[in-house]
Tab-separated table of C-alpha atoms in Angstrom:
chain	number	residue	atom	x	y	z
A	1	UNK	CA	-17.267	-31.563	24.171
A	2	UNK	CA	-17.771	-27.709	24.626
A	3	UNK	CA	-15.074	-25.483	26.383
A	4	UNK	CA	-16.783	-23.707	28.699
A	5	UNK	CA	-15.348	-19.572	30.040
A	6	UNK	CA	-14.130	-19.832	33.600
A	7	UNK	CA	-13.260	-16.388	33.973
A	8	UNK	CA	-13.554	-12.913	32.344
A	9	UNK	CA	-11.147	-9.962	33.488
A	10	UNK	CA	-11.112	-6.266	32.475
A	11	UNK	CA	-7.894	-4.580	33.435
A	12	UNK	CA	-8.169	-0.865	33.397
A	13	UNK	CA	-5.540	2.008	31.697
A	14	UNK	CA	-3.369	2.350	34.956
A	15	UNK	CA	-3.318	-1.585	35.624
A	16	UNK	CA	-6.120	-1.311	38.073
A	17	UNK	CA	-8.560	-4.069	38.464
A	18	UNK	CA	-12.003	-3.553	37.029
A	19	UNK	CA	-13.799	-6.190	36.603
A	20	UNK	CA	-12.912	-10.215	37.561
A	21	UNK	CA	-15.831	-12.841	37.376
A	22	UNK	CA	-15.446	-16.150	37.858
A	23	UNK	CA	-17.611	-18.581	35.931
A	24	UNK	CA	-16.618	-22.137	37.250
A	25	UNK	CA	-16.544	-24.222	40.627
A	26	UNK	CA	-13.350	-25.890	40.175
A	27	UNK	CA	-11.213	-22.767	40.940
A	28	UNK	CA	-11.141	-20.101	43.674
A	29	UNK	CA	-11.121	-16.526	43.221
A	30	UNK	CA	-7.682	-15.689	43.695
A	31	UNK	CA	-6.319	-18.016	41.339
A	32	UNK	CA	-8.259	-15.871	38.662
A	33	UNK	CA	-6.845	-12.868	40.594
A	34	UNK	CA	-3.412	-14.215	39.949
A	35	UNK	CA	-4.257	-15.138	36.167
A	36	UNK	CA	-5.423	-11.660	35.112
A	37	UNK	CA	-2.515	-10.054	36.709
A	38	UNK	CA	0.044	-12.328	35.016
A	39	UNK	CA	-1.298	-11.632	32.306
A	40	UNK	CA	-1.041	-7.531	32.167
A	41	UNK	CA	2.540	-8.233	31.630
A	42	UNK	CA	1.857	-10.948	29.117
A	43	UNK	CA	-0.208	-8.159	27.268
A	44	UNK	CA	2.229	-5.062	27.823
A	45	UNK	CA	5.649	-7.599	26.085
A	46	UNK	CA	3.252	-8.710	23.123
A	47	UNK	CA	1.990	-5.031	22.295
A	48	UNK	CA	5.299	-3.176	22.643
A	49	UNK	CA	6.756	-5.406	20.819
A	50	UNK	CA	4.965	-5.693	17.947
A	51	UNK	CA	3.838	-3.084	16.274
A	52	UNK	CA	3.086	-4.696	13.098
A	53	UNK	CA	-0.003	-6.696	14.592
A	54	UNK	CA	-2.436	-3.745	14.808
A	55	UNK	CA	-5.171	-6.049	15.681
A	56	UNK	CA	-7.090	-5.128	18.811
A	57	UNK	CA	-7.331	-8.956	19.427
A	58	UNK	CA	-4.193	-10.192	20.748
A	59	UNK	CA	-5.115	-14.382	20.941
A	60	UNK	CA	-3.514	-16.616	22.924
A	61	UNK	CA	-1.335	-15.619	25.792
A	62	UNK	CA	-0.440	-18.713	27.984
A	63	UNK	CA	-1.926	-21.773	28.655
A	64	UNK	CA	-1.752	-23.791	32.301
A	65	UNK	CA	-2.497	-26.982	32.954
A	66	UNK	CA	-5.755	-26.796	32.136
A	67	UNK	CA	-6.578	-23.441	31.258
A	68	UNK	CA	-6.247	-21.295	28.349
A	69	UNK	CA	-5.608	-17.655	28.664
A	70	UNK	CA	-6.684	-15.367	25.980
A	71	UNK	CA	-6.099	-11.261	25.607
A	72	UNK	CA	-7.473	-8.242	23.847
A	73	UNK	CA	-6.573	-4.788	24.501
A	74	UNK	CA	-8.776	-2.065	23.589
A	75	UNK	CA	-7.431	1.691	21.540
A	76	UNK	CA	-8.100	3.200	25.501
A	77	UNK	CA	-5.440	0.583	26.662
A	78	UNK	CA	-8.007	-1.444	28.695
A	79	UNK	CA	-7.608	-4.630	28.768
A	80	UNK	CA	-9.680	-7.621	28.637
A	81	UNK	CA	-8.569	-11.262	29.478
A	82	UNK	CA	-10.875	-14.503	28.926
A	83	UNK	CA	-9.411	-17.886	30.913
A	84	UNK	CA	-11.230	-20.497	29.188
A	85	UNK	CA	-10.868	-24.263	30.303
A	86	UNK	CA	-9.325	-26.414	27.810
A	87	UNK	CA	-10.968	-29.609	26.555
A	88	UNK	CA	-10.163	-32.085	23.534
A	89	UNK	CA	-12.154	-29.391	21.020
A	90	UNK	CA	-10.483	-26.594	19.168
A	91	UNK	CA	-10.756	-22.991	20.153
A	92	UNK	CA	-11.435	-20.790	16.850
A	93	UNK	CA	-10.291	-17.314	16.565
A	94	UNK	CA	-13.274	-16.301	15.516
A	95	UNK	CA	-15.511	-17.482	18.305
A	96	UNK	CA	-12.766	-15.747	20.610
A	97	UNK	CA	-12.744	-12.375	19.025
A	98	UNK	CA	-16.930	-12.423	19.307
A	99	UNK	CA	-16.649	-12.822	23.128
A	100	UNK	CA	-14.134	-10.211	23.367
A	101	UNK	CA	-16.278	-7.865	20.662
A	102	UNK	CA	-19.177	-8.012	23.452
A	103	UNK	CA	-17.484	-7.222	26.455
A	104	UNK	CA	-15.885	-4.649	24.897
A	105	UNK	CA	-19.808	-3.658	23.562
A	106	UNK	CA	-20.640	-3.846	27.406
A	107	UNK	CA	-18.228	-1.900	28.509
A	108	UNK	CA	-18.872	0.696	26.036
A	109	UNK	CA	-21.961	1.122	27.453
A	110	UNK	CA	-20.930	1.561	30.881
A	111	UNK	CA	-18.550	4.510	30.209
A	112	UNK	CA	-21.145	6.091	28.184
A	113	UNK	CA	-22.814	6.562	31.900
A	114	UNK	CA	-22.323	10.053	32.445
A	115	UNK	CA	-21.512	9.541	36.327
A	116	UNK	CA	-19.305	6.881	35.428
A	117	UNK	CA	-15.544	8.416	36.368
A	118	UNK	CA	-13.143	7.069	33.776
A	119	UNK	CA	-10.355	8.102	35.684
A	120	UNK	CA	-11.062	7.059	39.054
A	121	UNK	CA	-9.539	3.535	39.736
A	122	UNK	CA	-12.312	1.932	41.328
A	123	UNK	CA	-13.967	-1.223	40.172
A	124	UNK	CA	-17.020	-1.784	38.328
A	125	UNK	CA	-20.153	-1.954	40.112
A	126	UNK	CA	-22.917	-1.464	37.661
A	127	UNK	CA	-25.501	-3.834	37.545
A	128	UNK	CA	-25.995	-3.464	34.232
A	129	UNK	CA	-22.686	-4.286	32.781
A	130	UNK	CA	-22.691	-7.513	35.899
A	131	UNK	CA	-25.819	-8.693	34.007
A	132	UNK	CA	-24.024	-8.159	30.681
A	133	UNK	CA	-21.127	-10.238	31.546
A	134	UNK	CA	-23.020	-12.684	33.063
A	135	UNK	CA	-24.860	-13.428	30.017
A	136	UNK	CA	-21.814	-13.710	28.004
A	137	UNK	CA	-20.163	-15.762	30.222
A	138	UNK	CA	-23.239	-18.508	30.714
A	139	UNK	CA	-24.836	-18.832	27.156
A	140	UNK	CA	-21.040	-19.858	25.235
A	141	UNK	CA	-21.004	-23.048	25.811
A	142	UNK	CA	-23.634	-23.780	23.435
A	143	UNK	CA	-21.150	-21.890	20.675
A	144	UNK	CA	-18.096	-24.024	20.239
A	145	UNK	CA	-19.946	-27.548	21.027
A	146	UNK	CA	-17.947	-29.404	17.492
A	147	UNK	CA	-20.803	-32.305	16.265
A	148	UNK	CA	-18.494	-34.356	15.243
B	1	UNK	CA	-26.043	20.934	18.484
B	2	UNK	CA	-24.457	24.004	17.939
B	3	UNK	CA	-27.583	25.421	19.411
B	4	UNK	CA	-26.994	23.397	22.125
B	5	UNK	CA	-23.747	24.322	23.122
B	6	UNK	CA	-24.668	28.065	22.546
B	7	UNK	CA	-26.935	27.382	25.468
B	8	UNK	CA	-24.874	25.223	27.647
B	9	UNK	CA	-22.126	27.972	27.437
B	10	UNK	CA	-24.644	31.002	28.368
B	11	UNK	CA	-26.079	28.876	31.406
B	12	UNK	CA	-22.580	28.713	32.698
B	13	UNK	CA	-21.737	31.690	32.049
B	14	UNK	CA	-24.902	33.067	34.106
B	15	UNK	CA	-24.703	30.871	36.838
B	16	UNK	CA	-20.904	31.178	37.297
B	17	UNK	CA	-21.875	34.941	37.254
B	18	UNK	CA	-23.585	34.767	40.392
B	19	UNK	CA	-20.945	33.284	42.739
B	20	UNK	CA	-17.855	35.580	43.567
B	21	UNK	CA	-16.103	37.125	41.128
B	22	UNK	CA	-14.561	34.251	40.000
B	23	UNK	CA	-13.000	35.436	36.426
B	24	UNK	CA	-14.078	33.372	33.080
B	25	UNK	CA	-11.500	31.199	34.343
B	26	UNK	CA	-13.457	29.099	36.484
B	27	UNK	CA	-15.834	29.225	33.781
B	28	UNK	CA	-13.588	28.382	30.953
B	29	UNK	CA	-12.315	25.242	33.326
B	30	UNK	CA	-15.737	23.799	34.231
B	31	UNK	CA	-16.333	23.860	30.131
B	32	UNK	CA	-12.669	22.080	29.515
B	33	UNK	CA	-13.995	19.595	31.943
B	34	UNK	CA	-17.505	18.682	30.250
B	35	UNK	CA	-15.626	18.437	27.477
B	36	UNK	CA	-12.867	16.402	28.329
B	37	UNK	CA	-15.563	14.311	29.576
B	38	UNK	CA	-17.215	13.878	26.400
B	39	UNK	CA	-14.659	13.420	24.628
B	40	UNK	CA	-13.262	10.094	26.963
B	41	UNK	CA	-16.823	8.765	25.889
B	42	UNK	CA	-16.404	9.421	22.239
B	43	UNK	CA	-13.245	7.837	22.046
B	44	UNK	CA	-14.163	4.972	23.229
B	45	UNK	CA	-17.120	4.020	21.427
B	46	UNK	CA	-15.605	5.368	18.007
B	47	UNK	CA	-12.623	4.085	18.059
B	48	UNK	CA	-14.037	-0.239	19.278
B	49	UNK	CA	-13.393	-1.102	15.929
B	50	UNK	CA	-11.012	0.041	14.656
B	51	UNK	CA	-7.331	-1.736	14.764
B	52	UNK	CA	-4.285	-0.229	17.333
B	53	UNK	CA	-2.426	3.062	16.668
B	54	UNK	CA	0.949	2.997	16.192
B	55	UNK	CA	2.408	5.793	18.003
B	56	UNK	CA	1.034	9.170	18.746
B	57	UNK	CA	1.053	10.887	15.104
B	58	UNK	CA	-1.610	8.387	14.834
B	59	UNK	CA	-3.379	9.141	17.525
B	60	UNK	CA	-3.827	13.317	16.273
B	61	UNK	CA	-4.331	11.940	12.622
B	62	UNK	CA	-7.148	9.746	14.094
B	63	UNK	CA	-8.665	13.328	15.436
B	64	UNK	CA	-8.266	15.363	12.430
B	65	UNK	CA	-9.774	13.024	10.298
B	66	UNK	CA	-12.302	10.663	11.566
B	67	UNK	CA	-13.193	11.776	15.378
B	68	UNK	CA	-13.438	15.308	13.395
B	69	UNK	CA	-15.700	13.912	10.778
B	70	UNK	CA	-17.610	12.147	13.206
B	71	UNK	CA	-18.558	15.180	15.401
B	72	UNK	CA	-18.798	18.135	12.359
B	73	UNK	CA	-18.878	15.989	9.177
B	74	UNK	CA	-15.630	17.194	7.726
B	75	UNK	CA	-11.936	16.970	8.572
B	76	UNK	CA	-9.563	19.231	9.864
B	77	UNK	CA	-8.450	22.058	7.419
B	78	UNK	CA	-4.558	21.711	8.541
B	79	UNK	CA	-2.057	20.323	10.464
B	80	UNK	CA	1.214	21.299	11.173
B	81	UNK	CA	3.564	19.657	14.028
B	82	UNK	CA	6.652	20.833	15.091
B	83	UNK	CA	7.597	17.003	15.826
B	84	UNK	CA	8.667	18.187	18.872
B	85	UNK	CA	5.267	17.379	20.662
B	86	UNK	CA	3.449	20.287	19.453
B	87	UNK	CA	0.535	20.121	17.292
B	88	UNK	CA	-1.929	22.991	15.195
B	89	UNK	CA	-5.004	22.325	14.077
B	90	UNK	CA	-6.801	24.498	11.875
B	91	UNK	CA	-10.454	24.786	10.881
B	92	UNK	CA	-11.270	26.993	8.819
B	93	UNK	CA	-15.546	26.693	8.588
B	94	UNK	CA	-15.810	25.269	12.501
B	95	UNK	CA	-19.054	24.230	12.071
B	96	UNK	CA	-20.068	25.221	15.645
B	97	UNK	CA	-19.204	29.206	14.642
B	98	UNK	CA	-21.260	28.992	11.197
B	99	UNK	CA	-23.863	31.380	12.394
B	100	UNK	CA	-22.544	33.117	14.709
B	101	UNK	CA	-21.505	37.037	14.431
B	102	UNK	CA	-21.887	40.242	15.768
B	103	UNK	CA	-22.841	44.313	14.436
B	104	UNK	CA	-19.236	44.869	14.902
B	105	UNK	CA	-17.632	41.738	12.934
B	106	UNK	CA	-14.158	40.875	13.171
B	107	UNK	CA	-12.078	41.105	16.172
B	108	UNK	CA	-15.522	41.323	18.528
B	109	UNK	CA	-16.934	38.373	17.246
B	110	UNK	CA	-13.784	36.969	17.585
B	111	UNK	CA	-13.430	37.812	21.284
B	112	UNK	CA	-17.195	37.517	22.303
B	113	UNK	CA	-17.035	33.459	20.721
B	114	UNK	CA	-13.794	32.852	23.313
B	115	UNK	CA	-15.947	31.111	25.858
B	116	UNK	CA	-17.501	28.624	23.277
B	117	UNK	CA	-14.205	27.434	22.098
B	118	UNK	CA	-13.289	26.149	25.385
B	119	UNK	CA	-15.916	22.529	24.957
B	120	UNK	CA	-13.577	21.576	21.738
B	121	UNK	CA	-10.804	21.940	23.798
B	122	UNK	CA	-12.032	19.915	26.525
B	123	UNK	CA	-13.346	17.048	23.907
B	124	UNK	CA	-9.857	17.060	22.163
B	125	UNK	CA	-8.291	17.097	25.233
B	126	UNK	CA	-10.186	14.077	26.569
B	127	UNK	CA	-9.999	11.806	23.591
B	128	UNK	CA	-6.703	12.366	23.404
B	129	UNK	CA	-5.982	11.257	27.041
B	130	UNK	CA	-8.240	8.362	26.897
B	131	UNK	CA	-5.928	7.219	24.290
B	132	UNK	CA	-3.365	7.053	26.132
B	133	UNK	CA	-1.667	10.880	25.353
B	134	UNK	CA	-1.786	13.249	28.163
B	135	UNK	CA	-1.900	17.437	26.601
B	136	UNK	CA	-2.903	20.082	27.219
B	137	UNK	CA	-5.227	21.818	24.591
B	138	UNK	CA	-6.015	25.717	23.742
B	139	UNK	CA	-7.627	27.687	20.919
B	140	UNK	CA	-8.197	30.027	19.209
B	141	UNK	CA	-9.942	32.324	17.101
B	142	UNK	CA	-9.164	35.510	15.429
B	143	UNK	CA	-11.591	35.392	12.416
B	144	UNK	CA	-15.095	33.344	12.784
B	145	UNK	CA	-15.868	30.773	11.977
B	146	UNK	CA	-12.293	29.837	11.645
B	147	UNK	CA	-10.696	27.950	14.512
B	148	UNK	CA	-7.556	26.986	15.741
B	149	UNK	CA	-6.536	24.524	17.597
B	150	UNK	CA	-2.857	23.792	19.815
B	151	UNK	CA	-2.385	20.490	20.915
B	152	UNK	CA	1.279	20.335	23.445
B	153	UNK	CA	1.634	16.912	24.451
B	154	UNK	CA	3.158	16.479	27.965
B	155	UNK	CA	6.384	14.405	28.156
């Protein structure tokens, strides 16, 4: 009865992929691909248009068949995408904005790396902020499992 | 710290020395650029939780008062804007130029503190292009330890 992540994006300032992981079997890579980028544009509408929601958390963008797509876009315009697979349970806010708090903490930390070129419009390769992910990706499910 | 970035200007400064006569400005651009560095980094831990800016007067509010409080414990003395993408900031007790001065005083100090004012500029410029505002940045400063600071933002 638990959702479970299947993916978490970071898109960086200029649009450039930084970061896609892919937490489940049931889809391939490039479907993720395709999600995240969809999504930029979700993002972009939402924000310009409304200026009175100064919350870094944007919520819900779109939701698939079976997938739910969430956003957040940080002061530095990067943004960070969470595809979660919907089941019968319901999503809270809360437990949404605490995923998105620490990647946002991990990726914090990578920038402060000195070598780290914020401009450059590479991906992320750090195997420090992989492991960070990682761990946030693999230890929700025990989070949003509802005893009913 | 501003010990620190009395001695991180002077190593530059010596090292630079000893290449060709490349002028201060080399100098003055490889201290913009550990700034503007820094300043990236700042931004982006400082400002993780705090909620979206609404346009760019934000933005150089944001600096004057917090990301200035943050780095020297007290806000910016004054800002005036020419709403036309121009921006002056003044200090008027930069913390960095507390202790410094020189036999002469006044318009030597002034001149001899030129390469040290060059960091700010690269940390102001560098926050304020991690936000999302590309400018360019100078100072400067005719009577330690007051400080001024011109912010053009690039359209």
């Amino acid at each position: 009865m638990s959702s479970e992540i299947n993916c978490i994006a970071l898109i960086g300032k200029q649009n450039n992929p930084l970061y896609i992981k892919n937490f489940s079997n049931t889809h391939p890579d490039l479907k993720y691909h395709y999600i995240a980028h969809t999504s930029i544009d979700v993002i972009e509408e939402r924000v310009s248009n409304g200026p009175k929601n100064l919350d870094l958390y944007i919520g819900l963008l779109y939701a698939m068949e079976d997938l739910a797509v969430y956003g957040y876009i940080t002061n530095t315009r990067v943004k960070c995408v969470v595809v979660v697979s919907v089941t019968d349970c319901v999503i809270r806010d809360a437990d949404m904005k605490l995923i998105f708090q620490k990647v946002h903490a991990a990726y914090v930390n990578q920038v402060c790396n000195p070598f780290y070129n914020l401009d450059s419009q590479k991906s992320l390769t750090s195997k420090a902020f992989i492991r960070a992910i990682d761990a946030i990706g693999l230890t929700k499910p025990t989070r949003t499992t509802l005893d009913i | 710290m501003d010990f620190f970035l009395i001695e991180m200007v002077d190593t530059i400064c010596r090292t630079a020395s000893t290449e060709t006569d490349a002028d201060s400005e080399a100098v003055f651009y490889k201290l913009e650029t550990l700034g503007y560095a820094v300043g990236q980094r700042l931004v982006e831990r400082f400002t993780k939780d705090r909620p979206r800016f609404a346009d760019t007067l934000d933005v150089v509010k944001f600096i004057c008062k917090d990301f200035w409080t943050i780095m020297f414990k007290k806000q910016i003395d004054n800002l005036k804007t020419n709403h036309r993408g121009v921006y002056v900031l003044q200090d008027n007790n930069f913390r960095w130029f507390m202790r410094m001065s020189t036999d002469i005083g006044g318009a030597d100090s002034a001149r001899k503190a030129s390469p040290y004012v060059w960091f700010p500029c690269g940390i102001i410029r560098g926050a304020l292009a991690n936000l999302g505002v590309p400018s360019v940045v100078v100072a400067e400063t005719s009577n330690l330890p007051q400080c001024t600071f011109q912010i053009k933002i690039v359209q």
